[in-house]
Coordinates of C-alpha atoms in Angstrom, one line a residue:
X1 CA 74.0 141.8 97.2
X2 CA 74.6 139.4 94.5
X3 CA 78.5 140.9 94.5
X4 CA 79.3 140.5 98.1
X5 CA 77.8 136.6 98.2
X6 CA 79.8 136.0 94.9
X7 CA 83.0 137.5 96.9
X8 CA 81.9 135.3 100.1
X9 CA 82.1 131.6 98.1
X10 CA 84.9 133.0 96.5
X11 CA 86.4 132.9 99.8
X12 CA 85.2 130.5 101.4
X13 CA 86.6 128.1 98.3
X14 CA 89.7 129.7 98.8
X15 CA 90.2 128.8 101.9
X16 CA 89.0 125.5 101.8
X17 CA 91.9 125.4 99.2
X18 CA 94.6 126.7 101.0
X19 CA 93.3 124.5 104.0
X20 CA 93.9 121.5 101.9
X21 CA 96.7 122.5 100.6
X22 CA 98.6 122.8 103.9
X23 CA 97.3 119.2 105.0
X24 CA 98.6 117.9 101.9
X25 CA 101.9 118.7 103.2
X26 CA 101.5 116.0 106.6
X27 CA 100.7 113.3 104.0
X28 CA 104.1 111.7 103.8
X29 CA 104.3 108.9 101.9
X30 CA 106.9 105.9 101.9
X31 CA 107.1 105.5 97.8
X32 CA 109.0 102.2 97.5
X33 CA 111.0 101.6 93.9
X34 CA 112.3 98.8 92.0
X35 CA 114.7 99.5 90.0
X36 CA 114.9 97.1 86.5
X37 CA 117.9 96.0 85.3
X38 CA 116.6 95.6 81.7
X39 CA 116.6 92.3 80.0
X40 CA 120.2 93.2 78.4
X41 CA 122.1 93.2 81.7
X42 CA 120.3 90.0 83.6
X43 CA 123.4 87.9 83.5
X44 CA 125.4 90.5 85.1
X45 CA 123.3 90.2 88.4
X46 CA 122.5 87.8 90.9
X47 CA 118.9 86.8 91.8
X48 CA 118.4 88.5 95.4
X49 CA 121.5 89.9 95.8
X50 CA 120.3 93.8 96.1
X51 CA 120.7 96.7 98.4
X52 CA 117.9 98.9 99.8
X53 CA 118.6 102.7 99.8
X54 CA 117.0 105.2 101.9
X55 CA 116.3 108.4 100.2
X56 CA 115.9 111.6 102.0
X57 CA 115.6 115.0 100.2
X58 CA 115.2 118.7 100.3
X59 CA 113.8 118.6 104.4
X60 CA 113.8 122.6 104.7
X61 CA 113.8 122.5 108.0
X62 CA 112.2 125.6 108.0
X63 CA 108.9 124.0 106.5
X64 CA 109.3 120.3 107.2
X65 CA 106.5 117.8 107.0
X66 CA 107.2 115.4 109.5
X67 CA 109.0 115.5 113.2
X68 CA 111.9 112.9 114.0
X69 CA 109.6 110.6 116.4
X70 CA 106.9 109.8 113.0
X71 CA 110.0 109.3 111.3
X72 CA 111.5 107.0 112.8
X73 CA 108.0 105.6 113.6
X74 CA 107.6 105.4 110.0
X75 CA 110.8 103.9 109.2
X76 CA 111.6 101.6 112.1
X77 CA 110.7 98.4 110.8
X78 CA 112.3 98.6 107.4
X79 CA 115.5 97.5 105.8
X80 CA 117.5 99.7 105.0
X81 CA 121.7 99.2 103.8
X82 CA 122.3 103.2 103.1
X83 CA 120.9 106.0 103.5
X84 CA 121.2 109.1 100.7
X85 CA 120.1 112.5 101.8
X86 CA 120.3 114.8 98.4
X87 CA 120.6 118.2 100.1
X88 CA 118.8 121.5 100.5
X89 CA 118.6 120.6 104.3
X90 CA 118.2 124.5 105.3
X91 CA 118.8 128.2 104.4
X92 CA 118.9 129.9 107.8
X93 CA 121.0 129.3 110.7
X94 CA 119.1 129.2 113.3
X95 CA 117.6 125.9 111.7
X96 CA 120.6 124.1 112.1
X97 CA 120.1 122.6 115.6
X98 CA 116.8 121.1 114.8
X99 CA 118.8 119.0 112.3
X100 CA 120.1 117.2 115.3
X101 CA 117.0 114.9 116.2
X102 CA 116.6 114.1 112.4
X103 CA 120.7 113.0 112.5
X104 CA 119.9 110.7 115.2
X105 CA 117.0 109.1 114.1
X106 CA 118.9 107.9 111.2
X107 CA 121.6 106.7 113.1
X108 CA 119.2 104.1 114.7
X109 CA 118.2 103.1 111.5
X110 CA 121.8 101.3 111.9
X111 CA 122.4 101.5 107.9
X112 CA 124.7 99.1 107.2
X113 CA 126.6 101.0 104.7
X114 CA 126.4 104.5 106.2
X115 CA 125.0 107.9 105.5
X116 CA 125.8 109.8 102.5
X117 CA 124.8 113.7 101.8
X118 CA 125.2 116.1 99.1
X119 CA 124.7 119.8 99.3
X120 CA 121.8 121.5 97.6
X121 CA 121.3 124.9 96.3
X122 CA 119.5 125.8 99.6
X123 CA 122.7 124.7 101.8
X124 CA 124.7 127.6 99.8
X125 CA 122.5 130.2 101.2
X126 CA 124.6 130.1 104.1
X127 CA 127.2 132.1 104.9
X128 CA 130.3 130.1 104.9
X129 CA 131.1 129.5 108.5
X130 CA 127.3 128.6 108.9
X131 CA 127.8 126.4 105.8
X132 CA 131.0 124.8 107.5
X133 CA 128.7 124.4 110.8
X134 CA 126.0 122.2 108.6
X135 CA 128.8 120.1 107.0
X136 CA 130.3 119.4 110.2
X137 CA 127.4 118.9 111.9
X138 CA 126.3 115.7 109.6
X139 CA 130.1 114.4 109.8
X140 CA 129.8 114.8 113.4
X141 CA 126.5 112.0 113.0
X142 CA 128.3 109.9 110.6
X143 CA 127.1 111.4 107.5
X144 CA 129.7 111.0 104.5
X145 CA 129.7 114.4 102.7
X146 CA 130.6 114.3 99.3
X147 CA 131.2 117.7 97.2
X148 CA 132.3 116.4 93.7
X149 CA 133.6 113.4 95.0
X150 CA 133.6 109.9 95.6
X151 CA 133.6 107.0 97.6
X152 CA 134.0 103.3 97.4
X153 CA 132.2 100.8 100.1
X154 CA 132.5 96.7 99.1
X155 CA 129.4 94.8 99.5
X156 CA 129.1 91.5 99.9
X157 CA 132.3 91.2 97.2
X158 CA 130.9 93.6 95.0
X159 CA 132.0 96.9 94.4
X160 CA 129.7 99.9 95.0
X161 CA 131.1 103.4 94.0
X162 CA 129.1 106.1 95.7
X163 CA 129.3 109.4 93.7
X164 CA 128.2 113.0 95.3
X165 CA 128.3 115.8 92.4
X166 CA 128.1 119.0 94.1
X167 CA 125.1 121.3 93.1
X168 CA 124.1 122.4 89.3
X169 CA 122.2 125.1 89.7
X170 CA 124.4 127.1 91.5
X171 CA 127.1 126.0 89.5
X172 CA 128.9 123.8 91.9
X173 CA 129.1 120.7 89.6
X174 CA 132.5 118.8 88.7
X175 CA 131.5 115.7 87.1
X176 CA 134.8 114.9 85.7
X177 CA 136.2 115.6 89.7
X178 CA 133.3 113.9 90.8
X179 CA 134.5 110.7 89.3
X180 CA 138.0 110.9 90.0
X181 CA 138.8 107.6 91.7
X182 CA 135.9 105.9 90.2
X183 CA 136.3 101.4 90.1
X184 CA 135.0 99.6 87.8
X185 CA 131.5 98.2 89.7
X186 CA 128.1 99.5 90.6
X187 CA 127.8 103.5 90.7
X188 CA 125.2 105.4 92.5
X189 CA 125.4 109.6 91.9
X190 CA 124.1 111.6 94.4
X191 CA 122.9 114.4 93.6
X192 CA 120.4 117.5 94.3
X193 CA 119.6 119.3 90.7
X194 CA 118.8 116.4 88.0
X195 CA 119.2 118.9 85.3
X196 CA 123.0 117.1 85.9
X197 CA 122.0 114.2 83.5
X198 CA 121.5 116.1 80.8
X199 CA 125.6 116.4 80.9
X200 CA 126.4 112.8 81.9
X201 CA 126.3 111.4 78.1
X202 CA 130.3 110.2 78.7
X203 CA 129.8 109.3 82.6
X204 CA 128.6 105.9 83.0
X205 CA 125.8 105.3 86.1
X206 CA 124.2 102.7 86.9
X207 CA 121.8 104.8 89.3
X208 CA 121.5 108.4 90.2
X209 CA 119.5 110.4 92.9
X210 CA 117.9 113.8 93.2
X211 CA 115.6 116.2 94.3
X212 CA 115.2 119.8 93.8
X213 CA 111.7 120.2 92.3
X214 CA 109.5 119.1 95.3
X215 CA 107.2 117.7 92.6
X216 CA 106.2 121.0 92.0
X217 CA 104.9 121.8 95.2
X218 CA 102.0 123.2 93.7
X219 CA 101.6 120.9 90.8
X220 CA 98.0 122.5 89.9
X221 CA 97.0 122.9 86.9
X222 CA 100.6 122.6 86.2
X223 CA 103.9 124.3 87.9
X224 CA 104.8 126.7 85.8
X225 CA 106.3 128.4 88.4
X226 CA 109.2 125.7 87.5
X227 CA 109.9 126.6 83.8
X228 CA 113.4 129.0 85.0
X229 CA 114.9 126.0 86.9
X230 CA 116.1 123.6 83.8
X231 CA 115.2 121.9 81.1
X232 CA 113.9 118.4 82.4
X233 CA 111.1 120.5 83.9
X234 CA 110.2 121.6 79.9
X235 CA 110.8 117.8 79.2
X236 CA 108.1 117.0 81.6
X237 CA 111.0 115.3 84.1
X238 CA 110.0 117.0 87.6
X239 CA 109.0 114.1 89.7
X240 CA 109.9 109.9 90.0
X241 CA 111.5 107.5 88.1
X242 CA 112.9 108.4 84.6
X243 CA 115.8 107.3 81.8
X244 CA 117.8 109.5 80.0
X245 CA 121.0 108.0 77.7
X246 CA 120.1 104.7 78.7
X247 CA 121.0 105.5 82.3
X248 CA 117.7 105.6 84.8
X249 CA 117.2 108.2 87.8
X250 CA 114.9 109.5 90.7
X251 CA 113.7 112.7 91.3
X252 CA 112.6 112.8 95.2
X253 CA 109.2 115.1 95.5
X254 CA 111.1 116.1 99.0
X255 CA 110.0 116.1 102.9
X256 CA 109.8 119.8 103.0
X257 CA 108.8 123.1 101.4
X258 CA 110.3 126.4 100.4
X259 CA 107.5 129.2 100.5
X260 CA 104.1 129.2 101.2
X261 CA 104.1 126.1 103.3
X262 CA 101.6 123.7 100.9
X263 CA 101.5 121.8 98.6
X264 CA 98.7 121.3 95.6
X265 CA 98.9 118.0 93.1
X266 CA 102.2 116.6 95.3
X267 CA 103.3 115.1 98.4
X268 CA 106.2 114.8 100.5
X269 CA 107.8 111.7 100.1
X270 CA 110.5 108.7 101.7
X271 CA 111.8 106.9 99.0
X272 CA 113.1 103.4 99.5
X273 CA 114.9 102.0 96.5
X274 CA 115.9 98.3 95.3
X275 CA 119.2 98.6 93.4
X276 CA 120.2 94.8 92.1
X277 CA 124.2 94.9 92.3
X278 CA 126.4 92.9 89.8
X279 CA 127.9 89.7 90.5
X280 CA 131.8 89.9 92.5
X281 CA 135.0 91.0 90.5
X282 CA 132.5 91.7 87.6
X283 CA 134.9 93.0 84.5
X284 CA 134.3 95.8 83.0
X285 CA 130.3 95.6 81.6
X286 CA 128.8 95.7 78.0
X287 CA 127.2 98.9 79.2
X288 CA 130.1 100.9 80.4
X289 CA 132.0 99.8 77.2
X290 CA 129.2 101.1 74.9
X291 CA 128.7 104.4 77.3
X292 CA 132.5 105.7 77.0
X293 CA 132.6 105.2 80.9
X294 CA 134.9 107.3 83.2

């Protein structure tokens, strides 16, 4: 008797578990980040002059955590100047349509500086012409798809170089390519694996954003589960805002999940992030000199 009611709160906690783990996963947040310049650089900025960046990561459509209508809902009255999506949008093909209503709702967002995507490891799980289908797809919505490469957008005088390495775990990554073309200016990499900063010590940034990790997913009592997939996890770098050579970067908890469809000790998240941009015709910067910048 004793057995079978020691069985029955066992299940009961269990499922009380599971339950809240799976509700976890509707509690989107909006995370919103300031980014600091450091005291060394302030004279190389202008007081207000910034840029507001939408971040959107690892959706798996297959397991996403919100529908277009509560994101735009959730997103309609903010300012954004670019929107970022850092990949793992999918893995079967089937999923691809429901990209659409997700594509349009950033599109009347009006980002003044456009939509920029990178391809996650996720994305490559595609056969090719399914692959091909995504790509086009988000070029077909204005989405600037960068695989190790760059682009250049002018704001307000400034220069803003916009930087998409191509995915590290699946051994996609070309930083040298990447940068090819790179002005002197702000750089922002976009990115999906972060384990990509541990070989940037020569490639200047001023910014970089990632995903990959979902926080962990199920962050409880820790997410061990994590240990194969690089070595910022065994550094304790799965989740926010970190600095690494000097050179900070964000790693996106995701909208989505891959799996079991929960989450324990994380939450999906919309980042919004405040990048302060350098003053107009800005020569080349202390920092780039001292970082052997590319």
């Amino acid at each position: 008797m004793l057995l079978f009611l020691s069985i029955g709160v066992v299940a009961v906690a269990l499922t009380a578990l599971l339950y809240k783990a799976y509700t976890n996963t509707r509690q989107v947040m909006i995370n919103r980040i300031n980014v600091d310049i450091g005291p060394s650089y302030e004279d190389q900025f202008e007081a207000g002059k910034e840029i507001n960046v939408l971040q959107l990561s690892d959706m798996h459509l297959e397991n996403i955590s919100i529908s277009p209508k509560q994101l735009y809902d959730k997103l309609k009255d903010e300012q954004i100047d670019l929107i970022a999506l850092t990949g793992d949008f999918l893995d079967r093909k089937r999923s691809i349509p429901k990209l659409i209503p997700y594509l349009q709702v950033l599109n009347r967002l009006k980002a003044k500086y456009g939509i920029y995507a990178v391809f996650g490891n996720h994305d490559y799980v595609l056969k090719r012409q399914d692959f091909h289908s995504l790509k086009k797809l988000l070029e077909h919505y204005g989405c600037r798809t960068l695989q190790n490469e760059c682009d250049t957008i002018w704001i307000n005088g400034t220069t803003v170089n916009i930087i998409g390495i191509d995915d590290f775990s699946t051994e996609r990554s070309q930083v040298g390519k990447s940068y090819k073309g790179v002005n002197r200016g702000y750089r922002l990499v976009l990115t999906h694996d972060p384990n990509i900063v541990l070989h940037m010590k020569n490639f200047h940034y001023d910014y970089l954003l990632s995903g990959h990790f979902h926080g962990g997913q199920i962050h409880w009592p820790k997410p061990y589960h994590l240990v194969k997939m690089g070595k910022l996890v065994k550094m304790n770098m799965i989740k926010g805002l970190h600095v690494y050579d000097d050179k900070p970067f964000y790693i996106s908890e995701g909208l989505g999940q891959t799996g079991l469809n929960i989450r324990l000790g994380s939450r999906p998240e919309i980042t919004i992030h405040r990048l302060p941009l350098p003053v107009p015709d800005l020569s080349i910067s202390s920092r780039e000199k001292t970082q052997a910048a590319i």
